[in-house]
Amino acid sequence: MRDSRETLVNRAFVVGHPINHSRSPLIHGYWLEKLGIAGSYTRLDVAPEAFGAFFSGLKSGEFVGGNVTIPHKEAAFRLADRPDARSAELGACNTVWLEDGQVCATNTDGYGFVANLDERAPGWDRIDRAVVLGAGGASRAVLQALRDRGIREIHVVNRTVGRARELADWFGGALHPHPIEALAEVMSGAELFVNTTSLGMDGQPAPEIAFDRLADGAIVTDIVYVPLKTPFLAQAERHGLKTVDGLGMLLHQAAPGFEKWFGVRPAVDEALRRRIIDDMEDHG
């Protein structure tokens, strides 16, 4: 016999294509278990050509909301009834929920990025100058978050300088675009370095970077978290610099959505971090 309480269970999801690699079910499953909430969170593999119909179906109420990942973030923003200002500026969302029969949307990637730094390097934002390597899709939320924290100078360095210029024009006067050849010069005296590229991911090679040019006490962070200690973080450590790995960004970006769907703001704790690291070590 079905348990009558099932009608009260909030169901959430992560949708992407492919989706088997997603660790979001581990994160949300941990919180549901720890907080004793009768909810569920599942992976959904939806191809791009089927995403419009899937998104329209969200209004049926089968799910209270969910996360959206590659390649659907831009489409979800376009299809949402009520995207917020943050996702509107980015043109992409990663978190949706139902409210008054409408699909609301936000982007929590930038929040996850700064919350990770707040946790692992308190006071990191008392700086004037940051360098961001990369001008692809992953950099947009990072740049938005740094600007919104009031970082006075944000230098965007990219292999194709035109992409960096586009982002500087989009996000405003705090951003300054540079070609990759200017990286060493731009790093001189900077207090924060952020890698938003895929360099060093999953054993891929990464170039040597002039971390010795950064300011004393500078922080180096990488949004890549597989491996946990990326080649860039290893280089920075050899120069005696403070490093922050990218795993916390993944964990913290998940918290606002959980609160929307299940009504409780969860904590990112060391037990959750350990659970994800153990999974990474088991499955790569």
PDB file of C-alpha atoms in Angstrom:
ATOM      1  CA  MET A   1       0.000   0.000   0.000  1.00  0.00           C
ATOM      2  CA  ARG A   2       1.308   3.431  -0.926  1.00  0.00           C
ATOM      3  CA  ASP A   3       2.207   5.712   1.934  1.00  0.00           C
ATOM      4  CA  SER A   4      -0.275   8.595   2.021  1.00  0.00           C
ATOM      5  CA  ARG A   5       2.543  10.927   3.031  1.00  0.00           C
ATOM      6  CA  GLU A   6       3.967  10.645  -0.506  1.00  0.00           C
ATOM      7  CA  THR A   7       1.572  13.375  -1.594  1.00  0.00           C
ATOM      8  CA  LEU A   8       3.497  15.786   0.649  1.00  0.00           C
ATOM      9  CA  VAL A   9       6.944  14.937  -0.692  1.00  0.00           C
ATOM     10  CA  ASN A  10       8.595  17.771  -2.602  1.00  0.00           C
ATOM     11  CA  ARG A  11      10.385  16.522  -5.692  1.00  0.00           C
ATOM     12  CA  ALA A  12      13.293  18.386  -7.293  1.00  0.00           C
ATOM     13  CA  PHE A  13      15.688  17.573 -10.142  1.00  0.00           C
ATOM     14  CA  VAL A  14      18.829  18.402 -12.053  1.00  0.00           C
ATOM     15  CA  VAL A  15      18.405  18.442 -15.832  1.00  0.00           C
ATOM     16  CA  GLY A  16      21.144  18.344 -18.436  1.00  0.00           C
ATOM     17  CA  HIS A  17      22.508  16.354 -21.377  1.00  0.00           C
ATOM     18  CA  PRO A  18      24.469  14.292 -20.524  1.00  0.00           C
ATOM     19  CA  ILE A  19      23.745  14.224 -16.804  1.00  0.00           C
ATOM     20  CA  ASN A  20      25.231  11.025 -15.327  1.00  0.00           C
ATOM     21  CA  HIS A  21      28.328  12.938 -14.169  1.00  0.00           C
ATOM     22  CA  SER A  22      26.325  15.318 -11.956  1.00  0.00           C
ATOM     23  CA  ARG A  23      27.088  15.179  -8.237  1.00  0.00           C
ATOM     24  CA  SER A  24      24.087  17.350  -7.362  1.00  0.00           C
ATOM     25  CA  PRO A  25      22.010  14.330  -6.223  1.00  0.00           C
ATOM     26  CA  LEU A  26      24.747  13.483  -3.717  1.00  0.00           C
ATOM     27  CA  ILE A  27      24.695  17.035  -2.346  1.00  0.00           C
ATOM     28  CA  HIS A  28      20.931  17.387  -2.045  1.00  0.00           C
ATOM     29  CA  GLY A  29      20.520  13.802  -0.890  1.00  0.00           C
ATOM     30  CA  TYR A  30      22.943  14.507   1.956  1.00  0.00           C
ATOM     31  CA  TRP A  31      20.942  17.550   3.055  1.00  0.00           C
ATOM     32  CA  LEU A  32      17.580  15.769   2.801  1.00  0.00           C
ATOM     33  CA  GLU A  33      18.924  12.935   4.945  1.00  0.00           C
ATOM     34  CA  LYS A  34      20.631  15.175   7.482  1.00  0.00           C
ATOM     35  CA  LEU A  35      17.639  17.484   7.893  1.00  0.00           C
ATOM     36  CA  GLY A  36      15.105  14.653   7.943  1.00  0.00           C
ATOM     37  CA  ILE A  37      13.101  16.081   5.046  1.00  0.00           C
ATOM     38  CA  ALA A  38      10.793  13.810   3.049  1.00  0.00           C
ATOM     39  CA  GLY A  39      11.873  15.015  -0.368  1.00  0.00           C
ATOM     40  CA  SER A  40      13.587  13.708  -3.476  1.00  0.00           C
ATOM     41  CA  TYR A  41      16.135  14.973  -5.976  1.00  0.00           C
ATOM     42  CA  THR A  42      16.826  13.146  -9.222  1.00  0.00           C
ATOM     43  CA  ARG A  43      18.846  13.390 -12.441  1.00  0.00           C
ATOM     44  CA  LEU A  44      16.946  13.958 -15.692  1.00  0.00           C
ATOM     45  CA  ASP A  45      18.650  13.555 -19.069  1.00  0.00           C
ATOM     46  CA  VAL A  46      16.804  15.736 -21.576  1.00  0.00           C
ATOM     47  CA  ALA A  47      18.161  16.365 -25.068  1.00  0.00           C
ATOM     48  CA  PRO A  48      18.132  19.960 -26.372  1.00  0.00           C
ATOM     49  CA  GLU A  49      15.333  19.283 -28.859  1.00  0.00           C
ATOM     50  CA  ALA A  50      13.088  18.042 -26.039  1.00  0.00           C
ATOM     51  CA  PHE A  51      13.929  20.731 -23.495  1.00  0.00           C
ATOM     52  CA  GLY A  52      11.192  23.185 -24.477  1.00  0.00           C
ATOM     53  CA  ALA A  53       8.470  20.606 -23.898  1.00  0.00           C
ATOM     54  CA  PHE A  54      10.102  19.519 -20.631  1.00  0.00           C
ATOM     55  CA  PHE A  55      10.250  23.093 -19.379  1.00  0.00           C
ATOM     56  CA  SER A  56       6.626  23.792 -20.278  1.00  0.00           C
ATOM     57  CA  GLY A  57       5.667  20.686 -18.341  1.00  0.00           C
ATOM     58  CA  LEU A  58       7.123  22.080 -15.129  1.00  0.00           C
ATOM     59  CA  LYS A  59       3.894  24.009 -14.566  1.00  0.00           C
ATOM     60  CA  SER A  60       2.098  20.712 -13.994  1.00  0.00           C
ATOM     61  CA  GLY A  61       3.549  20.739 -10.481  1.00  0.00           C
ATOM     62  CA  GLU A  62       5.182  17.315 -10.636  1.00  0.00           C
ATOM     63  CA  PHE A  63       8.353  19.037  -9.407  1.00  0.00           C
ATOM     64  CA  VAL A  64       8.759  22.021  -7.106  1.00  0.00           C
ATOM     65  CA  GLY A  65      11.809  23.053  -9.113  1.00  0.00           C
ATOM     66  CA  GLY A  66      15.330  22.037  -9.904  1.00  0.00           C
ATOM     67  CA  ASN A  67      18.769  22.766 -11.230  1.00  0.00           C
ATOM     68  CA  VAL A  68      19.634  23.325 -14.867  1.00  0.00           C
ATOM     69  CA  THR A  69      23.053  22.486 -16.236  1.00  0.00           C
ATOM     70  CA  ILE A  70      24.858  22.222 -19.574  1.00  0.00           C
ATOM     71  CA  PRO A  71      23.605  22.674 -22.281  1.00  0.00           C
ATOM     72  CA  HIS A  72      20.267  24.109 -21.079  1.00  0.00           C
ATOM     73  CA  LYS A  73      21.140  27.164 -18.954  1.00  0.00           C
ATOM     74  CA  GLU A  74      20.505  29.735 -21.692  1.00  0.00           C
ATOM     75  CA  ALA A  75      17.316  28.051 -22.907  1.00  0.00           C
ATOM     76  CA  ALA A  76      15.955  27.878 -19.366  1.00  0.00           C
ATOM     77  CA  PHE A  77      16.499  31.609 -18.957  1.00  0.00           C
ATOM     78  CA  ARG A  78      14.639  32.346 -22.193  1.00  0.00           C
ATOM     79  CA  LEU A  79      11.734  30.076 -21.244  1.00  0.00           C
ATOM     80  CA  ALA A  80      11.338  31.140 -17.599  1.00  0.00           C
ATOM     81  CA  ASP A  81       8.334  33.280 -16.705  1.00  0.00           C
ATOM     82  CA  ARG A  82      10.127  35.278 -14.025  1.00  0.00           C
ATOM     83  CA  PRO A  83      13.914  35.335 -14.328  1.00  0.00           C
ATOM     84  CA  ASP A  84      15.590  37.592 -11.771  1.00  0.00           C
ATOM     85  CA  ALA A  85      18.000  40.434 -12.528  1.00  0.00           C
ATOM     86  CA  ARG A  86      21.093  38.315 -11.878  1.00  0.00           C
ATOM     87  CA  SER A  87      20.157  35.656 -14.409  1.00  0.00           C
ATOM     88  CA  ALA A  88      18.948  38.322 -16.843  1.00  0.00           C
ATOM     89  CA  GLU A  89      22.365  39.979 -16.888  1.00  0.00           C
ATOM     90  CA  LEU A  90      24.028  36.605 -17.425  1.00  0.00           C
ATOM     91  CA  GLY A  91      21.480  35.373 -19.956  1.00  0.00           C
ATOM     92  CA  ALA A  92      21.516  32.016 -18.177  1.00  0.00           C
ATOM     93  CA  CYS A  93      19.998  30.363 -15.120  1.00  0.00           C
ATOM     94  CA  ASN A  94      20.876  27.269 -13.123  1.00  0.00           C
ATOM     95  CA  THR A  95      18.029  27.203 -10.573  1.00  0.00           C
ATOM     96  CA  VAL A  96      14.268  27.226 -11.164  1.00  0.00           C
ATOM     97  CA  TRP A  97      11.227  26.928  -8.921  1.00  0.00           C
ATOM     98  CA  LEU A  98       7.455  27.254  -9.120  1.00  0.00           C
ATOM     99  CA  GLU A  99       5.728  30.239  -7.551  1.00  0.00           C
ATOM    100  CA  ASP A 100       2.075  31.153  -8.127  1.00  0.00           C
ATOM    101  CA  GLY A 101       1.978  28.803 -11.095  1.00  0.00           C
ATOM    102  CA  GLN A 102       4.922  30.467 -12.813  1.00  0.00           C
ATOM    103  CA  VAL A 103       8.495  29.263 -13.332  1.00  0.00           C
ATOM    104  CA  CYS A 104      10.942  31.575 -11.543  1.00  0.00           C
ATOM    105  CA  ALA A 105      14.665  31.472 -12.283  1.00  0.00           C
ATOM    106  CA  THR A 106      17.981  32.640 -10.885  1.00  0.00           C
ATOM    107  CA  ASN A 107      21.674  31.925 -11.278  1.00  0.00           C
ATOM    108  CA  THR A 108      23.549  30.904  -8.126  1.00  0.00           C
ATOM    109  CA  ASP A 109      26.979  30.238  -9.663  1.00  0.00           C
ATOM    110  CA  GLY A 110      28.349  33.640  -8.648  1.00  0.00           C
ATOM    111  CA  TYR A 111      26.941  33.238  -5.159  1.00  0.00           C
ATOM    112  CA  GLY A 112      28.649  29.852  -4.889  1.00  0.00           C
ATOM    113  CA  PHE A 113      31.935  31.347  -6.032  1.00  0.00           C
ATOM    114  CA  VAL A 114      32.047  34.146  -3.443  1.00  0.00           C
ATOM    115  CA  ALA A 115      30.571  31.994  -0.639  1.00  0.00           C
ATOM    116  CA  ASN A 116      33.399  29.507  -1.180  1.00  0.00           C
ATOM    117  CA  LEU A 117      35.968  32.298  -0.831  1.00  0.00           C
ATOM    118  CA  ASP A 118      34.142  33.712   2.196  1.00  0.00           C
ATOM    119  CA  GLU A 119      34.379  30.319   3.883  1.00  0.00           C
ATOM    120  CA  ARG A 120      37.907  29.329   2.902  1.00  0.00           C
ATOM    121  CA  ALA A 121      39.625  32.742   2.816  1.00  0.00           C
ATOM    122  CA  PRO A 122      37.684  35.173   5.033  1.00  0.00           C
ATOM    123  CA  GLY A 123      38.444  38.790   4.179  1.00  0.00           C
ATOM    124  CA  TRP A 124      39.465  37.918   0.619  1.00  0.00           C
ATOM    125  CA  ASP A 125      37.405  40.812  -0.733  1.00  0.00           C
ATOM    126  CA  ARG A 126      39.492  43.491   0.989  1.00  0.00           C
ATOM    127  CA  ILE A 127      41.444  43.811  -2.238  1.00  0.00           C
ATOM    128  CA  ASP A 128      41.726  46.240  -5.120  1.00  0.00           C
ATOM    129  CA  ARG A 129      42.932  44.092  -8.000  1.00  0.00           C
ATOM    130  CA  ALA A 130      41.851  40.683  -9.340  1.00  0.00           C
ATOM    131  CA  VAL A 131      42.907  38.729 -12.433  1.00  0.00           C
ATOM    132  CA  VAL A 132      40.454  36.330 -14.078  1.00  0.00           C
ATOM    133  CA  LEU A 133      41.831  33.877 -16.638  1.00  0.00           C
ATOM    134  CA  GLY A 134      39.253  32.982 -19.268  1.00  0.00           C
ATOM    135  CA  ALA A 135      36.301  34.703 -20.907  1.00  0.00           C
ATOM    136  CA  GLY A 136      34.058  31.715 -21.631  1.00  0.00           C
ATOM    137  CA  GLY A 137      30.629  30.979 -20.228  1.00  0.00           C
ATOM    138  CA  ALA A 138      31.989  29.923 -16.844  1.00  0.00           C
ATOM    139  CA  SER A 139      33.665  33.283 -16.307  1.00  0.00           C
ATOM    140  CA  ARG A 140      30.516  35.377 -16.582  1.00  0.00           C
ATOM    141  CA  ALA A 141      29.068  34.567 -13.149  1.00  0.00           C
ATOM    142  CA  VAL A 142      32.504  34.975 -11.545  1.00  0.00           C
ATOM    143  CA  LEU A 143      32.988  38.403 -13.107  1.00  0.00           C
ATOM    144  CA  GLN A 144      29.495  39.491 -12.096  1.00  0.00           C
ATOM    145  CA  ALA A 145      30.102  38.362  -8.511  1.00  0.00           C
ATOM    146  CA  LEU A 146      33.488  40.104  -8.253  1.00  0.00           C
ATOM    147  CA  ARG A 147      32.026  43.335  -9.625  1.00  0.00           C
ATOM    148  CA  ASP A 148      29.066  43.145  -7.249  1.00  0.00           C
ATOM    149  CA  ARG A 149      31.461  42.682  -4.302  1.00  0.00           C
ATOM    150  CA  GLY A 150      33.012  46.013  -5.238  1.00  0.00           C
ATOM    151  CA  ILE A 151      36.408  44.836  -6.496  1.00  0.00           C
ATOM    152  CA  ARG A 152      37.819  47.983  -8.061  1.00  0.00           C
ATOM    153  CA  GLU A 153      39.978  46.442 -10.824  1.00  0.00           C
ATOM    154  CA  ILE A 154      39.075  43.168 -12.516  1.00  0.00           C
ATOM    155  CA  HIS A 155      41.437  42.164 -15.307  1.00  0.00           C
ATOM    156  CA  VAL A 156      40.059  39.596 -17.769  1.00  0.00           C
ATOM    157  CA  VAL A 157      42.744  37.710 -19.687  1.00  0.00           C
ATOM    158  CA  ASN A 158      41.793  35.473 -22.588  1.00  0.00           C
ATOM    159  CA  ARG A 159      43.388  33.755 -25.566  1.00  0.00           C
ATOM    160  CA  THR A 160      40.931  35.619 -27.811  1.00  0.00           C
ATOM    161  CA  VAL A 161      40.973  39.179 -26.553  1.00  0.00           C
ATOM    162  CA  GLY A 162      37.744  39.984 -28.380  1.00  0.00           C
ATOM    163  CA  ARG A 163      35.810  37.764 -25.973  1.00  0.00           C
ATOM    164  CA  ALA A 164      37.377  39.552 -23.020  1.00  0.00           C
ATOM    165  CA  ARG A 165      36.411  42.912 -24.539  1.00  0.00           C
ATOM    166  CA  GLU A 166      32.805  41.758 -24.927  1.00  0.00           C
ATOM    167  CA  LEU A 167      32.622  40.903 -21.227  1.00  0.00           C
ATOM    168  CA  ALA A 168      34.261  44.179 -20.220  1.00  0.00           C
ATOM    169  CA  ASP A 169      31.691  46.082 -22.278  1.00  0.00           C
ATOM    170  CA  TRP A 170      28.878  44.005 -20.798  1.00  0.00           C
ATOM    171  CA  PHE A 171      29.800  44.187 -17.116  1.00  0.00           C
ATOM    172  CA  GLY A 172      31.113  47.709 -16.989  1.00  0.00           C
ATOM    173  CA  GLY A 173      34.040  49.891 -16.046  1.00  0.00           C
ATOM    174  CA  ALA A 174      35.628  47.712 -13.357  1.00  0.00           C
ATOM    175  CA  LEU A 175      36.606  45.170 -16.026  1.00  0.00           C
ATOM    176  CA  HIS A 176      39.695  45.496 -18.191  1.00  0.00           C
ATOM    177  CA  PRO A 177      40.346  43.099 -21.126  1.00  0.00           C
ATOM    178  CA  HIS A 178      43.780  41.727 -22.059  1.00  0.00           C
ATOM    179  CA  PRO A 179      45.260  39.167 -24.476  1.00  0.00           C
ATOM    180  CA  ILE A 180      46.936  36.084 -23.026  1.00  0.00           C
ATOM    181  CA  GLU A 181      50.349  37.526 -23.857  1.00  0.00           C
ATOM    182  CA  ALA A 182      49.781  40.215 -21.217  1.00  0.00           C
ATOM    183  CA  LEU A 183      49.071  37.765 -18.388  1.00  0.00           C
ATOM    184  CA  ALA A 184      52.398  38.046 -16.564  1.00  0.00           C
ATOM    185  CA  GLU A 185      52.313  41.844 -16.696  1.00  0.00           C
ATOM    186  CA  VAL A 186      48.688  42.030 -15.554  1.00  0.00           C
ATOM    187  CA  MET A 187      49.381  39.718 -12.596  1.00  0.00           C
ATOM    188  CA  SER A 188      51.953  42.093 -11.136  1.00  0.00           C
ATOM    189  CA  GLY A 189      50.666  43.189  -7.726  1.00  0.00           C
ATOM    190  CA  ALA A 190      47.261  41.487  -8.071  1.00  0.00           C
ATOM    191  CA  GLU A 191      45.737  40.112  -4.872  1.00  0.00           C
ATOM    192  CA  LEU A 192      43.393  37.500  -6.361  1.00  0.00           C
ATOM    193  CA  PHE A 193      43.834  35.121  -9.313  1.00  0.00           C
ATOM    194  CA  VAL A 194      40.887  33.085 -10.626  1.00  0.00           C
ATOM    195  CA  ASN A 195      41.079  30.358 -13.261  1.00  0.00           C
ATOM    196  CA  THR A 196      37.743  29.962 -15.066  1.00  0.00           C
ATOM    197  CA  THR A 197      39.122  27.885 -17.962  1.00  0.00           C
ATOM    198  CA  SER A 198      39.222  24.093 -18.239  1.00  0.00           C
ATOM    199  CA  LEU A 199      43.033  24.091 -18.214  1.00  0.00           C
ATOM    200  CA  GLY A 200      44.255  21.398 -15.839  1.00  0.00           C
ATOM    201  CA  MET A 201      40.922  19.584 -15.633  1.00  0.00           C
ATOM    202  CA  ASP A 202      40.946  15.765 -15.448  1.00  0.00           C
ATOM    203  CA  GLY A 203      44.701  15.513 -15.899  1.00  0.00           C
ATOM    204  CA  GLN A 204      44.909  17.910 -18.843  1.00  0.00           C
ATOM    205  CA  PRO A 205      48.104  19.968 -18.988  1.00  0.00           C
ATOM    206  CA  ALA A 206      48.267  23.535 -17.775  1.00  0.00           C
ATOM    207  CA  PRO A 207      50.912  26.153 -18.557  1.00  0.00           C
ATOM    208  CA  GLU A 208      53.283  27.573 -15.962  1.00  0.00           C
ATOM    209  CA  ILE A 209      52.002  30.925 -14.717  1.00  0.00           C
ATOM    210  CA  ALA A 210      53.993  33.747 -13.127  1.00  0.00           C
ATOM    211  CA  PHE A 211      52.438  33.463  -9.678  1.00  0.00           C
ATOM    212  CA  ASP A 212      55.547  35.059  -8.217  1.00  0.00           C
ATOM    213  CA  ARG A 213      54.302  38.357  -9.628  1.00  0.00           C
ATOM    214  CA  LEU A 214      51.219  38.392  -7.422  1.00  0.00           C
ATOM    215  CA  ALA A 215      51.113  40.513  -4.283  1.00  0.00           C
ATOM    216  CA  ASP A 216      52.298  39.072  -0.983  1.00  0.00           C
ATOM    217  CA  GLY A 217      49.382  37.290   0.630  1.00  0.00           C
ATOM    218  CA  ALA A 218      47.517  36.900  -2.664  1.00  0.00           C
ATOM    219  CA  ILE A 219      44.871  34.195  -3.077  1.00  0.00           C
ATOM    220  CA  VAL A 220      44.663  31.796  -6.015  1.00  0.00           C
ATOM    221  CA  THR A 221      41.434  29.927  -6.747  1.00  0.00           C
ATOM    222  CA  ASP A 222      40.246  27.613  -9.510  1.00  0.00           C
ATOM    223  CA  ILE A 223      36.653  26.803 -10.422  1.00  0.00           C
ATOM    224  CA  VAL A 224      37.858  23.401 -11.646  1.00  0.00           C
ATOM    225  CA  TYR A 225      37.518  20.826  -8.843  1.00  0.00           C
ATOM    226  CA  VAL A 226      38.575  17.597 -10.603  1.00  0.00           C
ATOM    227  CA  PRO A 227      41.316  17.174  -9.552  1.00  0.00           C
ATOM    228  CA  LEU A 228      40.806  18.932  -6.243  1.00  0.00           C
ATOM    229  CA  LYS A 229      44.334  20.315  -6.365  1.00  0.00           C
ATOM    230  CA  THR A 230      44.652  21.545  -9.932  1.00  0.00           C
ATOM    231  CA  PRO A 231      47.995  22.255 -11.611  1.00  0.00           C
ATOM    232  CA  PHE A 232      47.442  26.001 -11.073  1.00  0.00           C
ATOM    233  CA  LEU A 233      46.775  25.522  -7.352  1.00  0.00           C
ATOM    234  CA  ALA A 234      49.859  23.313  -7.044  1.00  0.00           C
ATOM    235  CA  GLN A 235      51.985  25.987  -8.746  1.00  0.00           C
ATOM    236  CA  ALA A 236      50.594  28.687  -6.448  1.00  0.00           C
ATOM    237  CA  GLU A 237      51.324  26.599  -3.357  1.00  0.00           C
ATOM    238  CA  ARG A 238      54.929  26.207  -4.461  1.00  0.00           C
ATOM    239  CA  HIS A 239      55.127  30.010  -4.367  1.00  0.00           C
ATOM    240  CA  GLY A 240      53.732  30.032  -0.833  1.00  0.00           C
ATOM    241  CA  LEU A 241      50.373  31.489  -1.823  1.00  0.00           C
ATOM    242  CA  LYS A 242      46.995  30.829  -0.215  1.00  0.00           C
ATOM    243  CA  THR A 243      44.812  28.606  -2.435  1.00  0.00           C
ATOM    244  CA  VAL A 244      41.098  27.832  -2.510  1.00  0.00           C
ATOM    245  CA  ASP A 245      39.884  24.826  -4.499  1.00  0.00           C
ATOM    246  CA  GLY A 246      36.729  24.870  -6.588  1.00  0.00           C
ATOM    247  CA  LEU A 247      34.697  22.246  -4.756  1.00  0.00           C
ATOM    248  CA  GLY A 248      33.153  24.770  -2.373  1.00  0.00           C
ATOM    249  CA  MET A 249      31.687  26.694  -5.304  1.00  0.00           C
ATOM    250  CA  LEU A 250      29.773  23.562  -6.339  1.00  0.00           C
ATOM    251  CA  LEU A 251      28.531  23.006  -2.787  1.00  0.00           C
ATOM    252  CA  HIS A 252      27.537  26.579  -1.987  1.00  0.00           C
ATOM    253  CA  GLN A 253      25.748  27.217  -5.284  1.00  0.00           C
ATOM    254  CA  ALA A 254      23.386  24.363  -4.407  1.00  0.00           C
ATOM    255  CA  ALA A 255      22.148  25.832  -1.110  1.00  0.00           C
ATOM    256  CA  PRO A 256      19.773  28.590  -2.377  1.00  0.00           C
ATOM    257  CA  GLY A 257      17.869  26.136  -4.575  1.00  0.00           C
ATOM    258  CA  PHE A 258      17.479  23.642  -1.758  1.00  0.00           C
ATOM    259  CA  GLU A 259      15.941  26.372   0.377  1.00  0.00           C
ATOM    260  CA  LYS A 260      13.478  27.295  -2.401  1.00  0.00           C
ATOM    261  CA  TRP A 261      12.331  23.694  -2.902  1.00  0.00           C
ATOM    262  CA  PHE A 262      12.425  22.287   0.626  1.00  0.00           C
ATOM    263  CA  GLY A 263      11.994  25.357   2.846  1.00  0.00           C
ATOM    264  CA  VAL A 264      15.223  25.091   4.862  1.00  0.00           C
ATOM    265  CA  ARG A 265      18.577  26.757   4.247  1.00  0.00           C
ATOM    266  CA  PRO A 266      21.167  23.937   4.445  1.00  0.00           C
ATOM    267  CA  ALA A 267      24.709  24.254   5.760  1.00  0.00           C
ATOM    268  CA  VAL A 268      27.794  23.410   3.732  1.00  0.00           C
ATOM    269  CA  ASP A 269      29.816  21.408   6.246  1.00  0.00           C
ATOM    270  CA  GLU A 270      32.942  19.276   6.211  1.00  0.00           C
ATOM    271  CA  ALA A 271      30.936  16.034   6.183  1.00  0.00           C
ATOM    272  CA  LEU A 272      29.304  17.056   2.892  1.00  0.00           C
ATOM    273  CA  ARG A 273      32.638  18.080   1.449  1.00  0.00           C
ATOM    274  CA  ARG A 274      34.095  14.702   2.502  1.00  0.00           C
ATOM    275  CA  ARG A 275      31.216  12.839   0.878  1.00  0.00           C
ATOM    276  CA  ILE A 276      31.862  14.507  -2.490  1.00  0.00           C
ATOM    277  CA  ILE A 277      35.639  14.021  -2.244  1.00  0.00           C
ATOM    278  CA  ASP A 278      35.130  10.338  -1.508  1.00  0.00           C
ATOM    279  CA  ASP A 279      32.896  10.037  -4.584  1.00  0.00           C
ATOM    280  CA  MET A 280      35.504  11.820  -6.705  1.00  0.00           C
ATOM    281  CA  GLU A 281      38.156   9.413  -5.496  1.00  0.00           C
ATOM    282  CA  ASP A 282      35.907   6.411  -6.220  1.00  0.00           C
ATOM    283  CA  HIS A 283      34.733   7.495  -9.662  1.00  0.00           C
ATOM    284  CA  GLY A 284      37.144  10.195 -10.847  1.00  0.00           C
TER     285      GLY A 284
END
